PDB file of C-alpha atoms in Angstrom:
ATOM      1  CA  UNK P 203     -42.774 -19.353   8.689  1.00 80.00           C
ATOM      2  CA  UNK P 204     -40.645 -21.930  10.461  1.00 82.00           C
ATOM      3  CA  UNK P 205     -38.558 -19.540  12.575  1.00 83.00           C
ATOM      4  CA  UNK P 206     -37.579 -21.047  15.910  1.00 83.00           C
ATOM      5  CA  UNK P 207     -38.492 -19.425  19.272  1.00 84.00           C
ATOM      6  CA  UNK P 208     -34.974 -18.047  19.769  1.00 80.00           C
ATOM      7  CA  UNK P 209     -35.118 -16.247  16.405  1.00 86.00           C
ATOM      8  CA  UNK P 210     -38.588 -14.884  17.175  1.00 88.00           C
ATOM      9  CA  UNK P 211     -37.409 -13.641  20.584  1.00 87.00           C
ATOM     10  CA  UNK P 212     -34.437 -11.884  18.998  1.00 86.00           C
ATOM     11  CA  UNK P 213     -36.650 -10.307  16.312  1.00 90.00           C
ATOM     12  CA  UNK P 214     -39.161  -9.133  18.913  1.00 90.00           C
ATOM     13  CA  UNK P 215     -36.341  -7.573  20.937  1.00 91.00           C
ATOM     14  CA  UNK P 216     -35.209  -5.634  17.850  1.00 92.00           C
ATOM     15  CA  UNK P 217     -38.746  -4.409  17.172  1.00 93.00           C
ATOM     16  CA  UNK P 218     -39.165  -3.338  20.817  1.00 92.00           C
ATOM     17  CA  UNK P 219     -35.911  -1.371  20.632  1.00 92.00           C
ATOM     18  CA  UNK P 220     -37.095   0.383  17.478  1.00 94.00           C
ATOM     19  CA  UNK P 221     -40.504   1.194  18.965  1.00 93.00           C
ATOM     20  CA  UNK P 222     -38.829   2.530  22.139  1.00 93.00           C
ATOM     21  CA  UNK P 223     -36.694   4.758  19.923  1.00 93.00           C
ATOM     22  CA  UNK P 224     -39.837   6.093  18.176  1.00 94.00           C
ATOM     23  CA  UNK P 225     -41.439   6.835  21.547  1.00 92.00           C
ATOM     24  CA  UNK P 226     -38.327   8.676  22.807  1.00 92.00           C
ATOM     25  CA  UNK P 227     -38.300  10.766  19.639  1.00 92.00           C
ATOM     26  CA  UNK P 228     -42.029  11.493  20.138  1.00 91.00           C
ATOM     27  CA  UNK P 229     -42.832  10.075  16.704  1.00 93.00           C
ATOM     28  CA  UNK P 230     -45.423   7.833  18.366  1.00 91.00           C
ATOM     29  CA  UNK P 231     -46.877   8.151  21.866  1.00 89.00           C
ATOM     30  CA  UNK P 232     -47.014   4.493  22.930  1.00 87.00           C
ATOM     31  CA  UNK P 233     -47.338   0.950  21.631  1.00 88.00           C
ATOM     32  CA  UNK P 234     -48.665  -2.351  22.967  1.00 90.00           C
ATOM     33  CA  UNK P 235     -45.633  -4.012  21.380  1.00 90.00           C
ATOM     34  CA  UNK P 236     -43.540  -2.928  24.384  1.00 89.00           C
ATOM     35  CA  UNK P 237     -45.618  -5.154  26.703  1.00 88.00           C
ATOM     36  CA  UNK P 238     -45.473  -8.267  24.523  1.00 89.00           C
ATOM     37  CA  UNK P 239     -43.777 -11.253  26.144  1.00 89.00           C
ATOM     38  CA  UNK P 240     -41.024 -12.996  24.255  1.00 85.00           C
ATOM     39  CA  UNK P 241     -41.466 -16.685  23.394  1.00 84.00           C
ATOM     40  CA  UNK P 242     -39.666 -19.092  25.699  1.00 80.00           C
ATOM     41  CA  UNK P 243     -36.873 -21.236  24.355  1.00 68.00           C
ATOM     42  CA  UNK P 244     -34.293 -23.662  25.652  1.00 66.00           C
ATOM     43  CA  UNK P 245     -30.846 -22.161  26.131  1.00 60.00           C
ATOM     44  CA  UNK P 246     -28.240 -24.431  24.579  1.00 60.00           C
ATOM     45  CA  UNK P 247     -25.303 -25.071  26.862  1.00 60.00           C
ATOM     46  CA  UNK P 248     -21.732 -24.686  25.590  1.00 62.00           C
ATOM     47  CA  UNK P 249     -20.150 -28.003  24.694  1.00 79.00           C
ATOM     48  CA  UNK P 250     -16.412 -28.038  25.356  1.00 84.00           C
ATOM     49  CA  UNK P 251     -13.891 -30.334  23.710  1.00 89.00           C
ATOM     50  CA  UNK P 252     -11.834 -32.867  25.606  1.00 90.00           C
ATOM     51  CA  UNK P 253      -8.076 -32.401  25.923  1.00 90.00           C
ATOM     52  CA  UNK P 254      -7.605 -35.489  23.760  1.00 93.00           C
ATOM     53  CA  UNK P 255      -9.742 -33.954  21.000  1.00 93.00           C
ATOM     54  CA  UNK P 256      -7.785 -30.687  21.168  1.00 93.00           C
ATOM     55  CA  UNK P 257      -4.507 -32.621  20.939  1.00 93.00           C
ATOM     56  CA  UNK P 258      -5.757 -34.438  17.832  1.00 94.00           C
ATOM     57  CA  UNK P 259      -6.617 -31.140  16.148  1.00 94.00           C
ATOM     58  CA  UNK P 260      -3.282 -29.546  17.045  1.00 93.00           C
ATOM     59  CA  UNK P 261      -1.317 -32.535  15.730  1.00 92.00           C
ATOM     60  CA  UNK P 262      -3.320 -32.593  12.482  1.00 92.00           C
ATOM     61  CA  UNK P 263      -2.707 -28.874  11.905  1.00 90.00           C
ATOM     62  CA  UNK P 264       1.000 -29.620  11.557  1.00 86.00           C
ATOM     63  CA  UNK P 265       0.377 -31.274   8.177  1.00 80.00           C
ATOM     64  CA  UNK P 266       1.245 -28.477   5.762  1.00 75.00           C
ATOM     65  CA  UNK P 267       4.243 -27.907   3.526  1.00 78.00           C
ATOM     66  CA  UNK P 268       4.429 -24.186   4.390  1.00 89.00           C
ATOM     67  CA  UNK P 269       5.981 -23.723   7.821  1.00 92.00           C
ATOM     68  CA  UNK P 270       4.521 -20.262   8.385  1.00 94.00           C
ATOM     69  CA  UNK P 271       0.988 -21.484   7.578  1.00 94.00           C
ATOM     70  CA  UNK P 272       1.385 -24.279  10.140  1.00 94.00           C
ATOM     71  CA  UNK P 273       2.528 -21.736  12.729  1.00 95.00           C
ATOM     72  CA  UNK P 274      -0.330 -19.410  11.774  1.00 95.00           C
ATOM     73  CA  UNK P 275      -2.993 -22.086  12.220  1.00 95.00           C
ATOM     74  CA  UNK P 276      -1.486 -23.326  15.465  1.00 95.00           C
ATOM     75  CA  UNK P 277      -1.227 -19.785  16.829  1.00 95.00           C
ATOM     76  CA  UNK P 278      -4.889 -19.143  16.087  1.00 96.00           C
ATOM     77  CA  UNK P 279      -5.979 -22.330  17.874  1.00 95.00           C
ATOM     78  CA  UNK P 280      -3.714 -21.612  20.844  1.00 93.00           C
ATOM     79  CA  UNK P 281      -5.154 -18.118  21.259  1.00 94.00           C
ATOM     80  CA  UNK P 282      -8.732 -19.423  21.189  1.00 93.00           C
ATOM     81  CA  UNK P 283      -8.150 -22.469  23.374  1.00 93.00           C
ATOM     82  CA  UNK P 284      -5.424 -21.107  25.635  1.00 91.00           C
ATOM     83  CA  UNK P 285      -6.833 -17.609  26.221  1.00 91.00           C
ATOM     84  CA  UNK P 286     -10.528 -17.784  25.312  1.00 90.00           C
ATOM     85  CA  UNK P 287     -10.496 -15.417  22.336  1.00 93.00           C
ATOM     86  CA  UNK P 288     -13.257 -15.420  19.740  1.00 92.00           C
ATOM     87  CA  UNK P 289     -12.162 -16.228  16.177  1.00 95.00           C
ATOM     88  CA  UNK P 290     -12.855 -12.629  15.062  1.00 94.00           C
ATOM     89  CA  UNK P 291     -10.895 -11.266  18.017  1.00 94.00           C
ATOM     90  CA  UNK P 292      -7.903 -13.339  16.955  1.00 96.00           C
ATOM     91  CA  UNK P 293      -8.111 -12.355  13.309  1.00 96.00           C
ATOM     92  CA  UNK P 294      -8.518  -8.660  14.183  1.00 95.00           C
ATOM     93  CA  UNK P 295      -5.223  -8.610  16.071  1.00 96.00           C
ATOM     94  CA  UNK P 296      -2.711  -6.183  14.621  1.00 95.00           C
ATOM     95  CA  UNK P 297       1.016  -6.188  15.160  1.00 94.00           C
ATOM     96  CA  UNK P 298       0.701  -3.201  17.500  1.00 94.00           C
ATOM     97  CA  UNK P 299      -1.615  -5.281  19.744  1.00 94.00           C
ATOM     98  CA  UNK P 300       1.051  -7.878  20.536  1.00 91.00           C
ATOM     99  CA  UNK P 301       4.046  -5.644  21.221  1.00 82.00           C
ATOM    100  CA  UNK P 302       4.368  -6.962  24.782  1.00 84.00           C
ATOM    101  CA  UNK P 303       5.583 -10.457  25.661  1.00 86.00           C
ATOM    102  CA  UNK P 304       3.156 -10.518  28.585  1.00 89.00           C
ATOM    103  CA  UNK P 305      -0.090  -8.915  27.395  1.00 90.00           C
ATOM    104  CA  UNK P 306      -2.047  -8.578  24.173  1.00 91.00           C
ATOM    105  CA  UNK P 307      -4.762  -6.006  23.494  1.00 92.00           C
ATOM    106  CA  UNK P 308      -7.959  -7.569  22.186  1.00 92.00           C
ATOM    107  CA  UNK P 309     -10.747  -5.669  20.451  1.00 88.00           C
ATOM    108  CA  UNK P 310     -13.925  -7.370  21.694  1.00 84.00           C
ATOM    109  CA  UNK P 311     -17.630  -7.025  21.044  1.00 82.00           C
ATOM    110  CA  UNK P 312     -18.968  -3.486  21.024  1.00 78.00           C
ATOM    111  CA  UNK P 313     -15.544  -2.116  20.203  1.00 83.00           C
ATOM    112  CA  UNK P 314     -14.306  -2.601  23.771  1.00 84.00           C
ATOM    113  CA  UNK P 315     -10.645  -3.343  24.367  1.00 88.00           C
ATOM    114  CA  UNK P 316      -9.497  -5.811  26.995  1.00 89.00           C
ATOM    115  CA  UNK P 317      -6.034  -6.866  28.069  1.00 90.00           C
ATOM    116  CA  UNK P 318      -5.231 -10.586  28.033  1.00 90.00           C
ATOM    117  CA  UNK P 319      -2.122 -11.919  29.791  1.00 89.00           C
ATOM    118  CA  UNK P 320      -0.221 -14.423  27.654  1.00 89.00           C
ATOM    119  CA  UNK P 321       2.786 -16.664  28.112  1.00 89.00           C
ATOM    120  CA  UNK P 322       6.093 -15.558  26.653  1.00 89.00           C
ATOM    121  CA  UNK P 323       6.279 -18.905  24.798  1.00 92.00           C
ATOM    122  CA  UNK P 324       3.146 -18.006  22.840  1.00 92.00           C
ATOM    123  CA  UNK P 325       4.528 -14.565  22.044  1.00 93.00           C
ATOM    124  CA  UNK P 326       7.791 -16.069  20.800  1.00 94.00           C
ATOM    125  CA  UNK P 327       5.904 -18.639  18.719  1.00 94.00           C
ATOM    126  CA  UNK P 328       3.833 -15.923  17.037  1.00 94.00           C
ATOM    127  CA  UNK P 329       6.997 -13.879  16.552  1.00 94.00           C
ATOM    128  CA  UNK P 330       8.659 -16.831  14.833  1.00 95.00           C
ATOM    129  CA  UNK P 331       5.597 -17.156  12.568  1.00 95.00           C
ATOM    130  CA  UNK P 332       5.859 -13.491  11.577  1.00 94.00           C
ATOM    131  CA  UNK P 333       9.575 -13.848  10.811  1.00 94.00           C
ATOM    132  CA  UNK P 334       8.918 -16.882   8.598  1.00 93.00           C
ATOM    133  CA  UNK P 335       6.163 -15.163   6.601  1.00 94.00           C
ATOM    134  CA  UNK P 336       6.955 -14.057   3.029  1.00 93.00           C
ATOM    135  CA  UNK P 337       5.500 -10.598   3.737  1.00 91.00           C
ATOM    136  CA  UNK P 338       6.762  -7.399   5.330  1.00 89.00           C
ATOM    137  CA  UNK P 339       4.571  -6.215   8.187  1.00 89.00           C
ATOM    138  CA  UNK P 340       4.021  -2.877   9.898  1.00 91.00           C
ATOM    139  CA  UNK P 341       2.405  -2.122  13.256  1.00 92.00           C
ATOM    140  CA  UNK P 342      -0.976  -1.448  11.623  1.00 94.00           C
ATOM    141  CA  UNK P 343      -0.979  -4.731   9.689  1.00 94.00           C
ATOM    142  CA  UNK P 344      -3.017  -7.746  10.743  1.00 96.00           C
ATOM    143  CA  UNK P 345      -1.033 -10.532  12.370  1.00 95.00           C
ATOM    144  CA  UNK P 346      -2.882 -13.379  10.674  1.00 96.00           C
ATOM    145  CA  UNK P 347      -3.057 -13.227   6.906  1.00 96.00           C
ATOM    146  CA  UNK P 348      -3.840 -15.541   4.026  1.00 94.00           C
ATOM    147  CA  UNK P 349      -1.351 -16.869   1.522  1.00 90.00           C
ATOM    148  CA  UNK P 350      -1.733 -13.697  -0.576  1.00 91.00           C
ATOM    149  CA  UNK P 351      -0.940 -11.437   2.357  1.00 92.00           C
ATOM    150  CA  UNK P 352      -4.488 -10.189   2.929  1.00 94.00           C
ATOM    151  CA  UNK P 353      -6.301 -10.341   6.280  1.00 95.00           C
ATOM    152  CA  UNK P 354      -7.340 -13.923   6.965  1.00 96.00           C
ATOM    153  CA  UNK P 355     -11.082 -14.527   6.686  1.00 96.00           C
ATOM    154  CA  UNK P 356     -12.813 -16.551   9.456  1.00 95.00           C
ATOM    155  CA  UNK P 357     -14.246 -18.935   6.850  1.00 95.00           C
ATOM    156  CA  UNK P 358     -10.734 -20.277   6.166  1.00 94.00           C
ATOM    157  CA  UNK P 359     -10.310 -21.416   9.762  1.00 95.00           C
ATOM    158  CA  UNK P 360     -13.935 -22.550   9.989  1.00 95.00           C
ATOM    159  CA  UNK P 361     -13.457 -24.760   6.939  1.00 95.00           C
ATOM    160  CA  UNK P 362     -10.172 -26.099   8.307  1.00 94.00           C
ATOM    161  CA  UNK P 363     -11.831 -27.114  11.573  1.00 94.00           C
ATOM    162  CA  UNK P 364     -14.811 -28.536   9.680  1.00 94.00           C
ATOM    163  CA  UNK P 365     -12.512 -30.699   7.545  1.00 94.00           C
ATOM    164  CA  UNK P 366     -10.628 -31.904  10.617  1.00 94.00           C
ATOM    165  CA  UNK P 367     -13.910 -32.690  12.344  1.00 94.00           C
ATOM    166  CA  UNK P 368     -14.766 -35.113   9.544  1.00 93.00           C
ATOM    167  CA  UNK P 369     -11.236 -36.494   9.236  1.00 93.00           C
ATOM    168  CA  UNK P 370     -10.831 -37.125  12.975  1.00 94.00           C
ATOM    169  CA  UNK P 371     -14.477 -38.170  13.627  1.00 93.00           C
ATOM    170  CA  UNK P 372     -14.971 -35.349  16.094  1.00 93.00           C
ATOM    171  CA  UNK P 373     -18.422 -34.281  17.408  1.00 89.00           C
ATOM    172  CA  UNK P 374     -20.619 -31.816  15.526  1.00 87.00           C
ATOM    173  CA  UNK P 375     -19.948 -29.114  18.105  1.00 84.00           C
ATOM    174  CA  UNK P 376     -16.301 -28.899  17.002  1.00 92.00           C
ATOM    175  CA  UNK P 377     -16.072 -25.332  15.710  1.00 92.00           C
ATOM    176  CA  UNK P 378     -13.667 -22.432  16.315  1.00 93.00           C
ATOM    177  CA  UNK P 379     -15.969 -21.206  19.099  1.00 91.00           C
ATOM    178  CA  UNK P 380     -15.784 -24.557  20.909  1.00 91.00           C
ATOM    179  CA  UNK P 381     -12.147 -23.781  21.809  1.00 93.00           C
ATOM    180  CA  UNK P 382     -13.364 -20.724  23.725  1.00 90.00           C
ATOM    181  CA  UNK P 383     -15.928 -22.906  25.510  1.00 89.00           C
ATOM    182  CA  UNK P 384     -13.185 -25.384  26.350  1.00 90.00           C
ATOM    183  CA  UNK P 385     -11.002 -22.609  27.788  1.00 90.00           C
ATOM    184  CA  UNK P 386     -13.767 -21.370  30.095  1.00 88.00           C
ATOM    185  CA  UNK P 387     -14.795 -24.863  31.194  1.00 87.00           C
ATOM    186  CA  UNK P 388     -11.228 -25.868  32.002  1.00 87.00           C
ATOM    187  CA  UNK P 389     -10.731 -22.739  34.115  1.00 87.00           C
ATOM    188  CA  UNK P 390     -13.939 -23.423  36.022  1.00 83.00           C
ATOM    189  CA  UNK P 391     -12.958 -27.064  36.525  1.00 81.00           C
ATOM    190  CA  UNK P 392      -9.744 -25.798  38.099  1.00 82.00           C
ATOM    191  CA  UNK P 393     -11.674 -23.587  40.531  1.00 81.00           C
ATOM    192  CA  UNK P 394     -11.051 -20.218  38.879  1.00 84.00           C
ATOM    193  CA  UNK P 395     -13.709 -17.752  40.050  1.00 85.00           C
ATOM    194  CA  UNK P 396     -16.464 -16.625  37.688  1.00 83.00           C
ATOM    195  CA  UNK P 397     -15.489 -12.947  37.825  1.00 86.00           C
ATOM    196  CA  UNK P 398     -12.008 -13.703  36.530  1.00 87.00           C
ATOM    197  CA  UNK P 399     -13.418 -15.899  33.751  1.00 86.00           C
ATOM    198  CA  UNK P 400     -15.919 -13.157  32.886  1.00 87.00           C
ATOM    199  CA  UNK P 401     -13.114 -10.626  32.518  1.00 87.00           C
ATOM    200  CA  UNK P 402     -10.967 -12.942  30.403  1.00 86.00           C
ATOM    201  CA  UNK P 403     -13.864 -13.804  28.084  1.00 87.00           C
ATOM    202  CA  UNK P 404     -14.974 -10.188  27.803  1.00 85.00           C
ATOM    203  CA  UNK P 405     -18.555 -10.894  28.876  1.00 83.00           C
ATOM    204  CA  UNK P 406     -20.436  -7.723  29.741  1.00 79.00           C
ATOM    205  CA  UNK P 407     -22.798  -9.604  32.034  1.00 77.00           C
ATOM    206  CA  UNK P 408     -21.911 -12.293  34.559  1.00 79.00           C
ATOM    207  CA  UNK P 409     -25.018 -14.214  33.488  1.00 73.00           C
ATOM    208  CA  UNK P 410     -23.272 -14.984  30.186  1.00 71.00           C
ATOM    209  CA  UNK P 411     -20.441 -16.606  32.110  1.00 77.00           C
ATOM    210  CA  UNK P 412     -22.680 -18.488  34.537  1.00 73.00           C
ATOM    211  CA  UNK P 413     -23.818 -20.924  31.838  1.00 72.00           C
ATOM    212  CA  UNK P 414     -20.498 -22.695  32.274  1.00 70.00           C
ATOM    213  CA  UNK P 415     -21.447 -23.624  35.831  1.00 68.00           C
ATOM    214  CA  UNK P 416     -24.188 -25.858  34.427  1.00 62.00           C
ATOM    215  CA  UNK P 417     -21.679 -27.612  32.206  1.00 58.00           C
ATOM    216  CA  UNK P 418     -19.401 -28.326  35.147  1.00 58.00           C
ATOM    217  CA  UNK P 419     -22.023 -28.901  37.848  1.00 55.00           C
ATOM    218  CA  UNK P 420     -20.685 -32.382  38.616  1.00 57.00           C
ATOM    219  CA  UNK P 421     -17.214 -31.005  39.207  1.00 55.00           C
ATOM    220  CA  UNK P 422     -18.588 -28.204  41.376  1.00 54.00           C
ATOM    221  CA  UNK P 423     -20.466 -30.695  43.532  1.00 61.00           C
ATOM    222  CA  UNK P 424     -17.217 -32.550  44.078  1.00 61.00           C
ATOM    223  CA  UNK P 425     -15.483 -29.294  45.078  1.00 56.00           C
ATOM    224  CA  UNK P 426     -18.213 -28.568  47.642  1.00 58.00           C
ATOM    225  CA  UNK P 427     -17.947 -32.082  49.083  1.00 66.00           C
ATOM    226  CA  UNK P 428     -14.190 -31.857  49.419  1.00 66.00           C
ATOM    227  CA  UNK P 429     -13.710 -28.297  50.579  1.00 60.00           C
ATOM    228  CA  UNK P 430     -16.835 -26.822  52.159  1.00 58.00           C
ATOM    229  CA  UNK P 431     -16.751 -27.073  55.982  1.00 61.00           C
ATOM    230  CA  UNK P 432     -20.454 -27.967  56.148  1.00 58.00           C
ATOM    231  CA  UNK P 433     -20.359 -30.677  53.490  1.00 49.00           C
ATOM    232  CA  UNK P 434     -21.552 -34.160  54.440  1.00 51.00           C
ATOM    233  CA  UNK P 435     -18.024 -35.488  54.249  1.00 45.00           C
ATOM    234  CA  UNK P 436     -16.963 -33.138  57.059  1.00 43.00           C
ATOM    235  CA  UNK P 437     -19.803 -34.095  59.443  1.00 44.00           C
TER     236      UNK P 437
END
């Protein structure tokens, strides 16, 4: 029916999980579905943005007559690009999650919390946004809201980035999630170890983080040449 191999693999995985559940509950005894092999598919690599492209987006976000909306949009981008948060993780932040100037509490996938260290400048910038908002906020309120004071929907930011992508002639991969990719790639380019990146991104498995090594393989080769004692340059 036109479904791609990745979709078929995901659907098969769901069916296998359901069948395994039926077997555990003794509703059925066994099933050949469990032994079916998933279709192979090409894993798409993350495509980070360049620093110049990020700068263009940040500068364009400043074009808004409402100061607090400008600060809101900038804060969202800075949290995704500067700290690797997913768009939903940013928009789910409540005031109680950013009480510290050093650390924010992020609710990640699977309902798991993780602590992210932040710079005091970012905290103060978000604080200035909150003070300039025309709404009163309590600790249980969401930090990022729309112009009517309700929790901001991801589609608002997605549309904003989509419009800027067209306006600034940016590549098709320019989405809110590409800022997270850019964060991880920049850390790896600066020789941050995979375990630390895994923890910051909230990946349950290291294999999810390892895809960034393929993106930066050229840089890693250069690191090996320059710093490994058995590299050809040292012979």
